[in-house]
Each structure stands twice: as structure tokens, then as C-alpha cells.
Short mmCIF file of C-alpha atoms and ligand atoms in Angstrom, two decimals:
data_model
loop_
_atom_site.label_atom_id
_atom_site.label_comp_id
_atom_site.label_asym_id
_atom_site.label_seq_id
_atom_site.Cartn_x
_atom_site.Cartn_y
_atom_site.Cartn_z
CA UNK A 1 34.73 -15.28 21.53
CA UNK A 2 32.66 -13.79 24.44
CA UNK A 3 29.72 -12.01 22.39
CA UNK A 4 29.57 -9.36 24.86
CA UNK A 5 33.10 -7.89 23.96
CA UNK A 6 31.80 -6.47 20.82
CA UNK A 7 30.08 -3.58 22.58
CA UNK A 8 32.40 -3.53 25.60
CA UNK A 9 33.69 -0.31 27.12
CA UNK A 10 35.50 -0.75 30.12
CA UNK A 11 36.18 1.34 33.40
CA UNK A 12 39.28 0.59 35.24
CA UNK A 13 38.97 0.78 38.88
CA UNK A 14 41.88 1.16 41.40
CA UNK A 15 40.03 -0.10 44.49
CA UNK A 16 42.10 1.98 47.01
CA UNK A 17 41.07 5.17 45.48
CA UNK A 18 37.41 5.06 44.25
CA UNK A 19 35.04 5.36 47.00
CA UNK A 20 35.38 4.77 50.58
CA UNK A 21 31.90 3.35 51.87
CA UNK A 22 32.92 3.05 55.61
CA UNK A 23 35.00 5.98 56.37
CA UNK A 24 38.22 4.44 57.03
CA UNK A 25 40.09 6.35 54.46
CA UNK A 26 40.51 3.85 51.86
CA UNK A 27 38.33 2.68 48.91
CA UNK A 28 36.50 -0.60 49.20
CA UNK A 29 34.32 -3.21 47.26
CA UNK A 30 31.07 -1.90 48.67
CA UNK A 31 32.36 1.59 47.43
CA UNK A 32 32.36 0.48 43.97
CA UNK A 33 29.09 -1.48 44.34
CA UNK A 34 27.59 1.99 45.61
CA UNK A 35 28.77 3.70 42.50
CA UNK A 36 27.85 1.10 39.96
CA UNK A 37 24.93 3.13 38.70
CA UNK A 38 27.01 6.33 38.08
CA UNK A 39 29.43 4.17 35.98
CA UNK A 40 26.62 2.47 34.10
CA UNK A 41 24.90 6.19 33.56
CA UNK A 42 28.27 6.99 31.73
CA UNK A 43 27.84 4.19 29.41
CA UNK A 44 30.30 1.73 30.63
CA UNK A 45 29.29 -1.98 30.67
CA UNK A 46 32.34 -3.59 32.14
CA UNK A 47 34.71 -3.10 34.89
CA UNK A 48 38.53 -3.99 35.54
CA UNK A 49 39.42 -4.03 39.11
CA UNK A 50 43.24 -4.01 39.93
CA UNK A 51 44.11 -6.51 42.31
CA UNK A 52 42.25 -6.60 45.59
CA UNK A 53 43.50 -9.71 47.30
CA UNK A 54 45.33 -10.13 50.61
CA UNK A 55 48.88 -8.69 50.05
CA UNK A 56 51.43 -7.07 51.95
CA UNK A 57 50.92 -4.07 49.56
CA UNK A 58 54.71 -3.84 48.46
CA UNK A 59 53.41 -3.26 44.92
CA UNK A 60 49.94 -2.03 45.46
CA UNK A 61 48.58 -5.56 45.68
CA UNK A 62 50.24 -7.06 42.52
CA UNK A 63 52.42 -8.76 45.26
CA UNK A 64 49.51 -11.46 46.07
CA UNK A 65 49.69 -13.16 49.30
CA UNK A 66 46.55 -15.31 48.85
CA UNK A 67 44.88 -15.27 45.52
CA UNK A 68 41.48 -16.40 46.58
CA UNK A 69 40.95 -14.06 49.58
CA UNK A 70 39.94 -10.29 49.39
CA UNK A 71 42.10 -8.05 51.35
CA UNK A 72 40.35 -7.05 54.72
CA UNK A 73 40.86 -3.46 53.85
CA UNK A 74 38.60 -3.64 50.81
CA UNK A 75 36.04 -5.88 52.57
CA UNK A 76 35.28 -9.76 52.28
CA UNK A 77 34.62 -12.12 49.55
CA UNK A 78 31.18 -12.01 49.83
CA UNK A 79 31.22 -8.14 49.17
CA UNK A 80 33.00 -9.18 45.88
CA UNK A 81 30.35 -11.74 44.94
CA UNK A 82 27.60 -9.24 45.60
CA UNK A 83 29.58 -6.66 43.48
CA UNK A 84 29.78 -9.38 40.55
CA UNK A 85 25.75 -9.87 41.08
CA UNK A 86 24.82 -6.43 41.23
CA UNK A 87 26.92 -5.71 38.24
CA UNK A 88 25.30 -8.50 36.32
CA UNK A 89 21.95 -7.29 37.12
CA UNK A 90 22.80 -3.91 35.56
CA UNK A 91 24.06 -5.77 32.65
CA UNK A 92 27.49 -5.04 33.25
CA UNK A 93 30.83 -7.54 33.52
CA UNK A 94 33.49 -7.50 35.90
CA UNK A 95 37.08 -8.71 35.36
CA UNK A 96 39.66 -9.19 38.04
CA UNK A 97 43.58 -8.63 37.77
CA UNK A 98 45.38 -12.24 37.66
CA UNK A 99 49.19 -11.93 38.58
CA UNK A 100 50.44 -15.22 37.34
CA UNK A 101 54.12 -14.37 37.04
CA UNK A 102 55.06 -13.88 40.82
CA UNK A 103 53.70 -13.81 44.26
CA UNK A 104 54.54 -11.89 47.27
CA UNK A 105 57.56 -13.25 49.20
CA UNK A 106 54.81 -13.62 52.02
CA UNK A 107 52.82 -16.18 50.05
CA UNK A 108 52.46 -19.58 51.75
CA UNK A 109 53.55 -21.25 48.67
CA UNK A 110 56.88 -19.20 48.78
CA UNK A 111 57.18 -19.76 52.58
CA UNK A 112 57.28 -23.49 51.86
CA UNK A 113 59.57 -22.89 48.79
CA UNK A 114 62.18 -21.33 50.91
CA UNK A 115 62.63 -24.16 53.25
CA UNK A 116 65.80 -26.34 52.95
CA UNK A 117 63.55 -29.68 53.20
CA UNK A 118 62.19 -30.72 49.89
CA UNK A 119 58.30 -30.18 49.86
CA UNK A 120 55.42 -29.73 47.38
CA UNK A 121 56.41 -26.14 46.60
CA UNK A 122 60.32 -26.36 46.22
CA UNK A 123 59.88 -25.94 42.56
CA UNK A 124 57.09 -23.45 42.68
CA UNK A 125 59.71 -20.66 42.13
CA UNK A 126 62.95 -20.26 40.36
CA UNK A 127 65.81 -21.35 42.55
CA UNK A 128 69.52 -21.31 41.52
CA UNK A 129 71.78 -24.14 43.05
CA UNK A 130 74.00 -21.98 45.29
CA UNK A 131 73.59 -18.81 47.72
CA UNK A 132 77.24 -17.82 46.63
CA UNK A 133 76.56 -17.01 42.99
CA UNK A 134 73.85 -15.21 41.21
CA UNK A 135 73.11 -16.52 37.64
CA UNK A 136 73.70 -14.04 34.97
CA UNK A 137 70.30 -12.44 33.37
CA UNK A 138 67.37 -11.86 35.20
CA UNK A 139 67.37 -10.60 38.83
CA UNK A 140 68.20 -12.56 41.77
CA UNK A 141 67.96 -12.29 45.58
CA UNK A 142 70.71 -14.04 47.53
CA UNK A 143 71.01 -14.74 51.28
CA UNK A 144 67.30 -14.16 52.43
CA UNK A 145 66.38 -17.94 53.15
CA UNK A 146 67.93 -21.18 54.65
CA UNK A 147 67.54 -22.85 51.30
CA UNK A 148 70.90 -23.00 49.53
CA UNK A 149 70.34 -21.01 46.36
CA UNK A 150 69.30 -17.57 45.06
CA UNK A 151 65.44 -16.94 43.94
CA UNK A 152 64.58 -15.16 40.84
CA UNK A 153 62.60 -12.01 40.96
CA UNK A 154 59.75 -11.02 38.38
CA UNK A 155 59.45 -7.32 39.40
CA UNK A 156 60.31 -5.70 42.85
CA UNK A 157 62.27 -7.51 45.45
CA UNK A 158 59.31 -8.81 47.03
CA UNK A 159 57.96 -10.40 44.20
CA UNK A 160 59.81 -13.74 43.41
CA UNK A 161 59.00 -15.36 40.02
CA UNK A 162 56.82 -18.45 39.80
CA UNK A 163 58.46 -21.24 38.03
CA UNK A 164 56.97 -22.23 34.75
CA UNK A 165 60.67 -23.56 33.66
CA UNK A 166 62.57 -22.40 30.87
CA UNK A 167 62.53 -22.87 26.94
CA UNK A 168 66.28 -23.05 26.39
CA UNK A 169 67.84 -24.80 29.11
CA UNK A 170 71.55 -23.51 29.47
CA UNK A 171 72.31 -24.62 33.03
CA UNK A 172 70.58 -28.06 33.59
CA UNK A 173 71.63 -28.34 37.19
CA UNK A 174 68.91 -26.04 38.24
CA UNK A 175 66.92 -24.91 35.18
CA UNK A 176 63.85 -26.99 34.33
CA UNK A 177 62.36 -27.41 30.92
CA UNK A 178 58.98 -25.80 30.55
CA UNK A 179 57.54 -29.32 29.49
CA UNK A 180 59.18 -30.92 32.95
CA UNK A 181 56.44 -32.18 34.97
CA UNK A 182 58.25 -30.74 38.21
CA UNK A 183 56.92 -27.28 36.78
CA UNK A 184 53.37 -28.47 35.32
CA UNK A 185 51.84 -27.64 38.90
CA UNK A 186 52.53 -24.04 38.61
CA UNK A 187 50.24 -23.08 35.68
CA UNK A 188 47.77 -25.75 37.05
CA UNK A 189 47.70 -23.71 40.20
CA UNK A 190 46.80 -20.52 38.13
CA UNK A 191 44.24 -22.41 36.49
CA UNK A 192 42.66 -23.14 39.69
CA UNK A 193 42.75 -19.62 40.69
CA UNK A 194 40.93 -18.58 37.51
CA UNK A 195 38.03 -21.15 38.14
CA UNK A 196 37.71 -20.08 41.73
CA UNK A 197 36.85 -16.43 40.68
CA UNK A 198 34.90 -17.71 37.50
CA UNK A 199 32.75 -20.13 39.49
CA UNK A 200 31.78 -17.05 41.61
CA UNK A 201 30.75 -14.88 38.97
CA UNK A 202 33.71 -12.99 37.76
CA UNK A 203 33.80 -12.52 33.99
CA UNK A 204 37.32 -12.95 33.06
CA UNK A 205 40.79 -11.53 33.79
CA UNK A 206 43.28 -8.66 32.99
CA UNK A 207 46.57 -10.76 33.06
CA UNK A 208 49.36 -8.95 34.48
CA UNK A 209 52.73 -9.39 32.59
CA UNK A 210 51.43 -12.19 30.59
CA UNK A 211 54.45 -12.62 28.58
CA UNK A 212 56.62 -13.20 31.53
CA UNK A 213 56.00 -16.87 32.61
CA UNK A 214 58.51 -19.16 30.67
CA UNK A 215 62.14 -17.78 31.35
CA UNK A 216 64.81 -18.03 28.14
CA UNK A 217 61.65 -17.64 25.88
CA UNK A 218 62.58 -14.67 23.60
CA UNK A 219 60.04 -15.87 20.85
CA UNK A 220 57.50 -16.33 23.68
CA UNK A 221 56.38 -19.82 22.10
CA UNK A 222 56.34 -21.57 25.33
CA UNK A 223 54.84 -18.87 27.36
CA UNK A 224 52.09 -18.83 24.59
CA UNK A 225 51.36 -22.57 24.68
CA UNK A 226 50.68 -22.27 28.41
CA UNK A 227 48.05 -19.42 27.61
CA UNK A 228 46.49 -21.66 24.99
CA UNK A 229 45.73 -23.99 27.78
CA UNK A 230 43.85 -21.52 29.58
CA UNK A 231 41.99 -20.28 26.43
CA UNK A 232 40.99 -23.95 25.96
CA UNK A 233 39.54 -24.11 29.51
CA UNK A 234 37.64 -21.14 29.08
CA UNK A 235 36.11 -22.24 25.53
CA UNK A 236 35.13 -25.39 27.12
CA UNK A 237 33.87 -24.27 30.52
CA UNK A 238 33.35 -20.59 30.44
CA UNK A 239 32.86 -19.47 26.99
CA UNK A 240 31.60 -16.09 28.10
CA UNK A 241 34.77 -15.11 29.97
CA UNK A 242 37.57 -13.00 28.77
CA UNK A 243 41.19 -12.69 28.99
CA UNK A 244 43.02 -9.40 28.17
CA UNK A 245 46.58 -9.45 28.41
CA UNK A 246 49.14 -7.01 29.44
CA UNK A 247 51.53 -8.27 26.72
CA UNK A 248 51.82 -5.34 24.34
CA UNK A 249 52.23 -7.35 21.28
CA UNK A 250 48.64 -8.36 19.79
CA UNK A 251 50.12 -10.75 17.17
CA UNK A 252 51.82 -12.82 19.87
CA UNK A 253 49.21 -12.41 22.68
CA UNK A 254 46.12 -12.89 20.26
CA UNK A 255 47.31 -15.03 17.50
CA UNK A 256 49.90 -17.17 19.32
CA UNK A 257 48.58 -17.23 23.11
CA UNK A 258 44.89 -17.16 22.51
CA UNK A 259 44.02 -13.95 24.56
CA UNK A 260 40.98 -12.33 23.47
CA UNK A 261 42.30 -8.89 23.73
CA UNK A 262 45.66 -7.21 24.07
CA UNK A 263 46.53 -3.60 25.49
CA UNK A 264 48.50 -1.53 23.38
CA UNK A 265 51.24 0.33 25.68
CA UNK A 266 54.38 1.96 24.83
CA UNK A 267 57.18 1.30 27.00
CA UNK A 268 59.81 3.75 27.48
CA UNK A 269 62.42 2.73 29.99
CA UNK A 270 60.63 2.14 33.05
CA UNK A 271 57.75 4.04 32.48
CA UNK A 272 54.51 2.84 30.62
CA UNK A 273 52.61 5.17 28.21
CA UNK A 274 49.17 4.70 26.36
CA UNK A 275 49.12 4.45 22.59
CA UNK A 276 48.36 7.97 21.84
CA UNK A 277 51.39 9.26 23.44
CA UNK A 278 54.79 9.34 21.81
CA UNK A 279 58.36 10.64 22.88
CA UNK A 280 60.14 12.35 19.89
CA UNK A 281 64.05 11.90 19.32
CA UNK A 282 64.69 14.55 21.96
CA UNK A 283 62.67 12.58 24.34
CA UNK A 284 59.76 15.25 24.65
CA UNK A 285 56.49 13.98 25.04
CA UNK A 286 54.16 14.56 22.12
CA UNK A 287 50.69 13.61 21.16
CA UNK A 288 48.64 13.90 17.85
CA UNK A 289 45.96 15.44 19.55
CA UNK A 290 47.92 18.28 21.12
CA UNK A 291 47.23 21.78 19.20
CA UNK A 292 50.95 22.50 19.04
CA UNK A 293 53.39 19.74 19.62
CA UNK A 294 52.29 17.79 16.61
CA UNK A 295 52.82 14.20 15.95
CA UNK A 296 51.50 12.84 12.44
CA UNK A 297 48.20 10.56 12.49
CA UNK A 298 50.40 8.04 10.47
CA UNK A 299 52.96 7.91 13.26
CA UNK A 300 50.42 7.62 15.95
CA UNK A 301 48.38 4.93 14.31
CA UNK A 302 51.11 2.73 12.68
CA UNK A 303 51.36 0.22 15.47
CA UNK A 304 47.49 0.06 16.02
CA UNK A 305 47.11 -0.65 12.13
CA UNK A 306 49.69 -3.07 11.67
CA UNK A 307 48.50 -5.09 14.90
CA UNK A 308 45.10 -4.82 13.66
CA UNK A 309 45.96 -6.07 10.36
CA UNK A 310 47.29 -9.21 11.98
CA UNK A 311 44.78 -10.11 14.47
CA UNK A 312 41.56 -8.69 12.97
CA UNK A 313 38.96 -11.52 13.14
CA UNK A 314 40.90 -13.32 15.90
CA UNK A 315 40.85 -11.02 18.75
CA UNK A 316 40.71 -7.18 19.71
CA UNK A 317 43.11 -4.48 20.51
CA UNK A 318 42.49 -2.60 23.52
CA UNK A 319 43.28 1.18 23.32
CA UNK A 320 43.24 2.93 26.66
CA UNK A 321 42.88 6.29 28.19
CA UNK A 322 45.59 5.53 30.65
CA UNK A 323 45.94 3.14 33.65
CA UNK A 324 47.42 2.93 36.98
CA UNK A 325 50.79 2.77 35.59
CA UNK A 326 50.83 5.71 33.20
CA UNK A 327 50.92 9.39 33.89
CA UNK A 328 47.26 10.62 33.56
CA UNK A 329 46.23 11.55 30.22
CA UNK A 330 45.30 14.97 31.46
CA UNK A 331 49.03 15.56 32.17
CA UNK A 332 49.56 15.84 28.33
CA UNK A 333 46.32 16.86 27.06
CA UNK A 334 43.97 19.76 27.95
CA UNK A 335 40.10 19.29 28.09
CA UNK A 336 39.42 20.06 24.19
CA UNK A 337 42.33 17.99 23.24
CA UNK A 338 40.98 15.05 25.65
CA UNK A 339 37.70 15.15 23.79
CA UNK A 340 39.44 14.50 20.42
CA UNK A 341 41.17 11.57 21.92
CA UNK A 342 38.17 10.05 23.45
CA UNK A 343 36.33 10.43 20.05
CA UNK A 344 39.10 8.46 18.70
CA UNK A 345 39.31 5.71 21.38
CA UNK A 346 35.49 5.08 20.92
CA UNK A 347 35.49 4.94 17.19
CA UNK A 348 38.31 2.71 16.40
CA UNK A 349 37.94 -1.00 16.43
CA UNK A 350 38.82 -2.72 19.70
CA UNK A 351 37.69 -2.88 22.93
CA UNK A 352 38.48 0.58 24.79
CA UNK A 353 39.41 0.96 28.39
CA UNK A 354 39.10 4.12 30.65
CA UNK A 355 40.98 4.72 33.74
CA UNK A 356 38.71 5.96 36.54
CA UNK A 357 38.95 9.79 36.80
CA UNK A 358 39.82 10.28 33.05
CA UNK A 359 36.16 11.31 32.42
CA UNK A 360 36.79 14.39 34.29
CA UNK A 361 40.29 14.85 33.53
CA UNK A 362 41.74 14.35 37.16
CA UNK A 363 45.30 15.43 37.34
CA UNK A 364 48.47 13.65 37.71
CA UNK A 365 49.71 14.78 41.01
CA UNK A 366 53.53 14.05 41.72
CA UNK A 367 54.18 13.06 45.21
CA UNK A 368 55.86 10.77 47.54
CA UNK A 369 55.61 7.05 46.65
CA UNK A 370 53.09 4.91 48.06
CA UNK A 371 52.95 1.27 48.39
CA UNK A 372 55.47 0.99 45.43
CA UNK A 373 53.91 3.38 43.43
CA UNK A 374 56.88 5.76 42.87
CA UNK A 375 56.28 8.14 39.94
CA UNK A 376 52.82 6.06 39.42
CA UNK A 377 51.56 7.37 42.72
CA UNK A 378 50.50 10.76 41.08
CA UNK A 379 47.90 8.78 38.87
CA UNK A 380 46.55 6.95 41.82
CA UNK A 381 44.80 9.56 43.96
CA UNK A 382 41.10 9.40 45.06
CA UNK A 383 38.16 9.80 43.04
CA UNK A 384 36.74 13.51 42.95
CA UNK A 385 33.07 13.19 43.24
CA UNK A 386 31.89 16.59 44.62
CA UNK A 387 33.76 19.63 45.06
CA UNK A 388 31.19 20.75 48.09
CA UNK A 389 31.83 17.70 50.06
CA UNK A 390 34.54 16.43 52.55
CA UNK A 391 37.60 15.03 50.78
CA UNK A 392 35.61 15.71 47.55
CA UNK A 393 33.27 13.23 48.40
CA UNK A 394 35.88 10.29 48.50
CA UNK A 395 35.65 9.62 52.18
CA UNK A 396 34.26 10.94 55.63
CA UNK A 397 37.50 10.03 57.34
CA UNK A 398 39.96 12.97 58.50
CA UNK A 399 42.25 14.07 55.78
CA UNK A 400 45.22 12.48 57.59
CA UNK A 401 43.75 9.09 57.44
CA UNK A 402 43.21 9.22 53.63
CA UNK A 403 45.07 6.33 51.73
CA UNK A 404 46.31 9.06 49.34
CA UNK A 405 45.38 12.83 49.79
CA UNK A 406 42.55 14.16 47.26
CA UNK A 407 43.67 16.92 44.79
CA UNK A 408 43.40 20.02 47.02
CA UNK A 409 43.56 22.53 44.10
CA UNK A 410 40.64 25.17 44.14
CA UNK A 411 39.79 24.07 40.50
CA UNK A 412 40.11 20.37 41.19
CA UNK A 413 37.80 18.69 38.67
CA UNK A 414 34.90 16.86 40.19
CA UNK A 415 32.09 14.68 38.94
CA UNK A 416 28.85 16.59 40.21
CA UNK A 417 30.10 19.92 38.99
CA UNK A 418 31.07 18.54 35.47
CA UNK A 419 27.73 16.72 34.92
CA UNK A 420 25.91 19.81 35.54
CA UNK A 421 27.71 21.65 32.49
CA UNK A 422 26.21 20.28 29.23
CA UNK A 423 29.74 20.82 27.33
CA UNK A 424 31.71 19.27 30.01
CA UNK A 425 34.31 16.54 29.16
CA UNK A 426 32.30 13.80 31.15
CA UNK A 427 29.12 14.83 29.03
CA UNK A 428 30.99 14.62 25.97
CA UNK A 429 32.46 11.28 26.80
CA UNK A 430 28.80 10.03 27.68
CA UNK A 431 27.63 10.99 24.40
CA UNK A 432 30.41 9.32 22.72
CA UNK A 433 29.65 6.07 24.45
CA UNK A 434 26.06 6.13 23.79
CA UNK A 435 26.93 6.86 20.10
CA UNK A 436 29.06 3.65 19.85
CA UNK A 437 26.40 1.84 21.70
CA UNK A 438 23.77 2.99 19.12
CA UNK A 439 25.69 2.25 15.94
CA UNK A 440 27.18 -1.24 15.74
CA UNK A 441 29.40 0.06 12.72
CA UNK A 442 31.58 1.76 15.71
CA UNK A 443 32.10 -1.28 17.73
CA UNK A 444 34.87 -3.65 18.31
CA UNK A 445 34.87 -5.73 15.05
CA UNK A 446 36.56 -4.75 11.76
CA UNK A 447 39.06 -2.41 10.22
CA UNK A 448 39.09 1.35 9.54
CA UNK A 449 39.48 2.55 6.21
CA UNK A 450 41.71 5.45 6.08
CA UNK A 451 40.07 8.24 3.73
CA UNK A 452 42.34 11.23 4.57
CA UNK A 453 45.60 11.33 6.36
CA UNK A 454 47.51 14.73 5.61
CA UNK A 455 50.48 16.37 6.71
CA UNK A 456 48.51 19.28 7.98
CA UNK A 457 47.07 17.10 10.72
CA UNK A 458 43.34 16.07 9.16
CA UNK A 459 42.73 12.52 9.41
CA UNK A 460 39.59 10.81 8.49
CA UNK A 461 38.73 7.27 8.65
CA UNK A 462 35.44 5.27 7.96
CA UNK A 463 33.72 2.24 9.33
CA UNK A 464 31.15 1.08 7.12
CA UNK A 465 28.97 3.93 6.51
CA UNK A 466 30.17 6.26 9.15
CA UNK A 467 32.93 8.25 9.04
CA UNK A 468 35.13 10.17 11.73
CA UNK A 469 37.16 13.12 10.78
CA UNK A 470 39.80 15.28 12.86
CA UNK A 471 41.69 18.49 12.81
CA UNK A 472 43.75 18.69 16.33
CA UNK A 473 45.78 21.71 15.34
CA UNK A 474 45.34 25.27 16.33
CA UNK A 475 44.34 26.38 12.75
CA UNK A 476 41.35 25.95 10.56
CA UNK A 477 41.88 23.08 8.00
CA UNK A 478 39.83 21.72 5.05
CA UNK A 479 38.51 18.15 4.96
CA UNK A 480 38.09 17.49 1.24
CA UNK A 481 34.48 16.13 1.60
CA UNK A 482 30.95 17.26 3.01
CA UNK A 483 29.78 16.32 6.12
CA UNK A 484 26.06 16.91 5.57
CA UNK A 485 24.99 14.38 8.25
CA UNK A 486 26.64 15.03 11.24
CA UNK A 487 26.10 12.66 14.29
CA UNK A 488 28.66 14.46 16.63
CA UNK A 489 30.75 17.35 16.69
CA UNK A 490 33.24 18.73 19.21
CA UNK A 491 34.53 21.91 17.97
CA UNK A 492 32.96 23.07 14.64
CA UNK A 493 32.50 21.62 11.22
CA UNK A 494 30.99 23.61 8.28
CA UNK A 495 30.03 22.49 4.94
CA UNK A 496 31.86 24.73 2.21
CA UNK A 497 31.31 23.57 -1.32
CA UNK A 498 32.53 20.10 -1.86
CA UNK A 499 34.62 20.47 1.47
CA UNK A 500 33.89 20.79 5.03
CA UNK A 501 36.06 23.63 6.98
CA UNK A 502 37.10 21.88 10.52
CA UNK A 503 37.78 24.87 13.14
CA UNK A 504 40.85 24.37 15.36
CA UNK A 505 40.42 21.20 17.47
CA UNK A 506 37.40 19.70 15.95
CA UNK A 507 36.38 15.97 15.87
CA UNK A 508 33.25 15.34 13.60
CA UNK A 509 31.20 12.05 13.34
CA UNK A 510 29.27 11.80 10.27
CA UNK A 511 27.04 9.47 8.21
CA UNK A 512 28.37 8.86 4.69
CA UNK A 513 25.08 9.18 2.32
C1 GLC B 1 52.28 -4.67 35.79
C2 GLC B 1 51.22 -3.90 36.62
C3 GLC B 1 52.08 -2.91 37.53
C4 GLC B 1 52.84 -3.87 38.63
C5 GLC B 1 53.73 -4.90 37.83
C6 GLC B 1 54.31 -6.03 38.64
O1 GLC B 1 53.07 -4.03 34.93
O2 GLC B 1 50.25 -3.04 35.82
O3 GLC B 1 51.20 -2.09 38.29
O4 GLC B 1 53.62 -3.27 39.22
O5 GLC B 1 52.97 -5.56 36.50
O6 GLC B 1 53.13 -6.68 38.92
CA1 CA B 2 36.83 1.87 53.14
#
């Protein structure tokens, strides 16, 4: 287990939209390098970059055309190596996005696989044995290649599934078992990609759709067996490298497949949500942190605590503020509610991830789809650096050339203006990260002990000798213990006899004796 994870707080960057260093309207790698000290000043010590590889961008880069080349619009491989190096010098780690389930249909492997003549890549993708009938289950494309067969998709139509075989072979004429030597080369190719970047300074990977590799694998045992190979390679050759999965089932991802971390994400239909957001029976969005739309703490934490019980000591659960697939967390929570949510994110065990812009409550801006984003596009708008600068400081390009327009609202939240206000969200977050880094009790390991979990919304948990209490409601509430040694408060917590009165929307971190 990489030791640095104990204390890691990640910042996710969507490279298109972070900082444009050369004025062409789109964010780039050198822009990220220029802003490293901003990220570090907030206390973040690790970065996850969304895919930055050569791609036709039918799915914002999750359709990879070349796993080992940085897309020219973001710069060069040398720029990325320099980013690794600068980050390391500042004590930070950088992980890349690994997309093993599918490639772009423009990937040279697929161009070869499409050919009717047998070649090295014929079995790299999943082909049925006739262009005339699409097999049942999964999604297929027919009639787009001279090869007689349909090819299986893993996501959008531009993303053919790589072939890791089937766990249960039901149609032997075209399905291969996952142990068949004809498919062994596929995972080896992905291991090569991992080594390529690790050898050049990358510190690990966020693994896209990690559970999607082997087909007809409902229990995911075959898919897990592949990832255990990857973990073995890391343990032997790159013991400080980390893997975090988009699996959303920590017991499987960690205990079975050997991932160091797994994200908690809820999927409702085609939308992805972070852990702190729920839909009620009527499909209404709710969150524990909302003053009014109340979800019990018990409901919010159930999945997290269950998964933590099963995985504790073997790997970490990653709670997130949101990501490039979710609506922005500010769409649901206002600034005081966000302060409570971030207090929890930074004081529960696991490895927390923040999505760029969530530190200033950047808004979700519904708009026309860009590069396969659809409703996700509203969460992918450019970072807002300074209200007084052109394009809020994101880019010097003309407005019409921007990758996506910046938030044009008069009150668009911006970094510089928020940093100047002592009680702003960004300064609260900075304080919280600092606290977590000062107190090892608040870091990734261990389990919280729930001290209070009341129907009126009051929640209090303890981590060794530090406790954290919340009152998210719009009414004063009573915490049945004193909080004499307060380390951090948002809202107000006043001792009163044997109790503490928690003002509406309060979170307090305090030392126990
Ligand atoms: C993951 C990514 C998402 C992408 C999809 C297909 O869910 O987070 O952005 O579209 O996989 O690669
Ligand atoms: Ca640029």
C-alpha cells in the first residue's frame, strides 16, 4: 500500500477547462503546471487528470486513439513529464486516467481489427460471427466494417469494447473464455500502457469503468483476476503507485480485485451522483446537508459504513465532492451546506477527492452538449480564477474561441475574490485540509465510531480522540455532550451545561478530553 495515500487529498482536473497557458481557448498541461502552487496552497497533495491522450474527442477523451501520446491540444508528452516533475518537487503526486474497457474506433488496434484479413489485432475487440444478426445482450454495431461480424460497444458508438473474453461462454462460435490465449494480449497491452506512464513519473491511475472488462461476468470474479495481475505488477515493480477504480463496489474492487481505493458513486439511470446525494421515492434530489430537504445521517452513511466494514485495512473508500460526470455539488447545496459537506469529506476515513471549482462552489450551467458531454457539459466549464480578468482569467482568447464559455453571471464565484474573504468557502476548505494534515487521527485509516445519530439530524462521530458533530437543519439542536476544546467550527457551537447548543447549519470538530 503506497504510504502517501494515508494523507492524500486529491484534486481532479478536467484539462480542457483548467487553465489555458497559450491563449488558444482550451486548457493545457502547461496551464496545470503553472497553477500547481495554487493547488498546493489549498493543501491538496495529489492530482487526478482526466484523459489527456490523443483522441477524436467523441467522449471528451475517454475515446482513446493513442494511449501513449498527449493530445496536441494539451501540449506534448514532454510537458506532461515536466508536470510530473514539478509536482514531485512540491511533494505532490499525479495520477492519470486509464481507460482499459474500450478504445476509440479510430485507434490503430481497431483499424486493424476491422480488417477481414486475420491479423495480430483481430481478437483485440469483440466481434460476433455475422454482420447480419446482433447477438442478444450488450450493444453492437453492424455494417461499419468489411469484416463480417458486429462489434461490441462498451459505451458510446465510438467506443468499441476491448476483448478480455467471457467468463461464461454461451456462444462458442465467437465468444472466447477469458483464459483463452487469444485474448491474453489485451490485458498485457494495458499493463504496457501502465508501465509506459509509470516509468515516466506518473504515480498511478484512476481506472475508468474498471468492472467492465470480462463479459458475462456477473460476479466479476474474472475481471477481478485481471486486476490482481495489475496489482501484483505494482507491488513488485512500482510499490508507491496507486490504483483507484470507478467500480463503485469497494468490497469487490478492493478485496477481490486488489484496488487501493474505490469511489462511492450512486448511479440513477444514466446519471452519476456522489455519495452525499440521494433521490427519494418521488425522484426528488435530497441531501443530509440541506437545511430543509432532509435525509437522515443513517441513510446517507449506510453504504459507506457497510463498505468500510468490509474493506477496512485492505484499501480505502474515496468520497468525492463530485466529478466530471455529476452535476456540480453547488447545484444542490448552498455555501453553508457545502461547508458542512466538506467538513465530513475531510474527516471520514478514506481518500477524499475534490473536483476542480468545487472549492469556490462553481455552478452547474446547463447548456448544449460538447464532445459527448450531454447533461455533464454543465459541470465542465472553465475554472474561474479572477472576476476582473478577461474570461475570468481562464484564457486570453476571444470569447468565441473558448472550449466552453465561462460562467457569465455577474456573481460568478472566482478564486481571487474568494481568497480575499476570510470566511469564504475556499478559505474554509483550506483550513479543513490543513487540519486533516495536522491530525493523523483524521486521515485515511480506521473506522469512525458513531456517538450520536439522531432523528433530529444531529450526527457525531469520533476518530480516536477527536470528534466531529453536525447540525444541518435550520433549527438549533442539542448535542448531548460538551465541546470544550473546539478545533474548528462553521456555524456556532456553544457549551450549555452538559450539552452543546448547535446553531442551524453547524459543524464542529473538537478534541475529546
Ligand atoms: C466513465 C467516465 C465517463 C466516460 C465513461 C466512458 O464513466 O467517467 O466520463 O464517458 O466512463 O469511458
Ligand atoms: Ca491552450
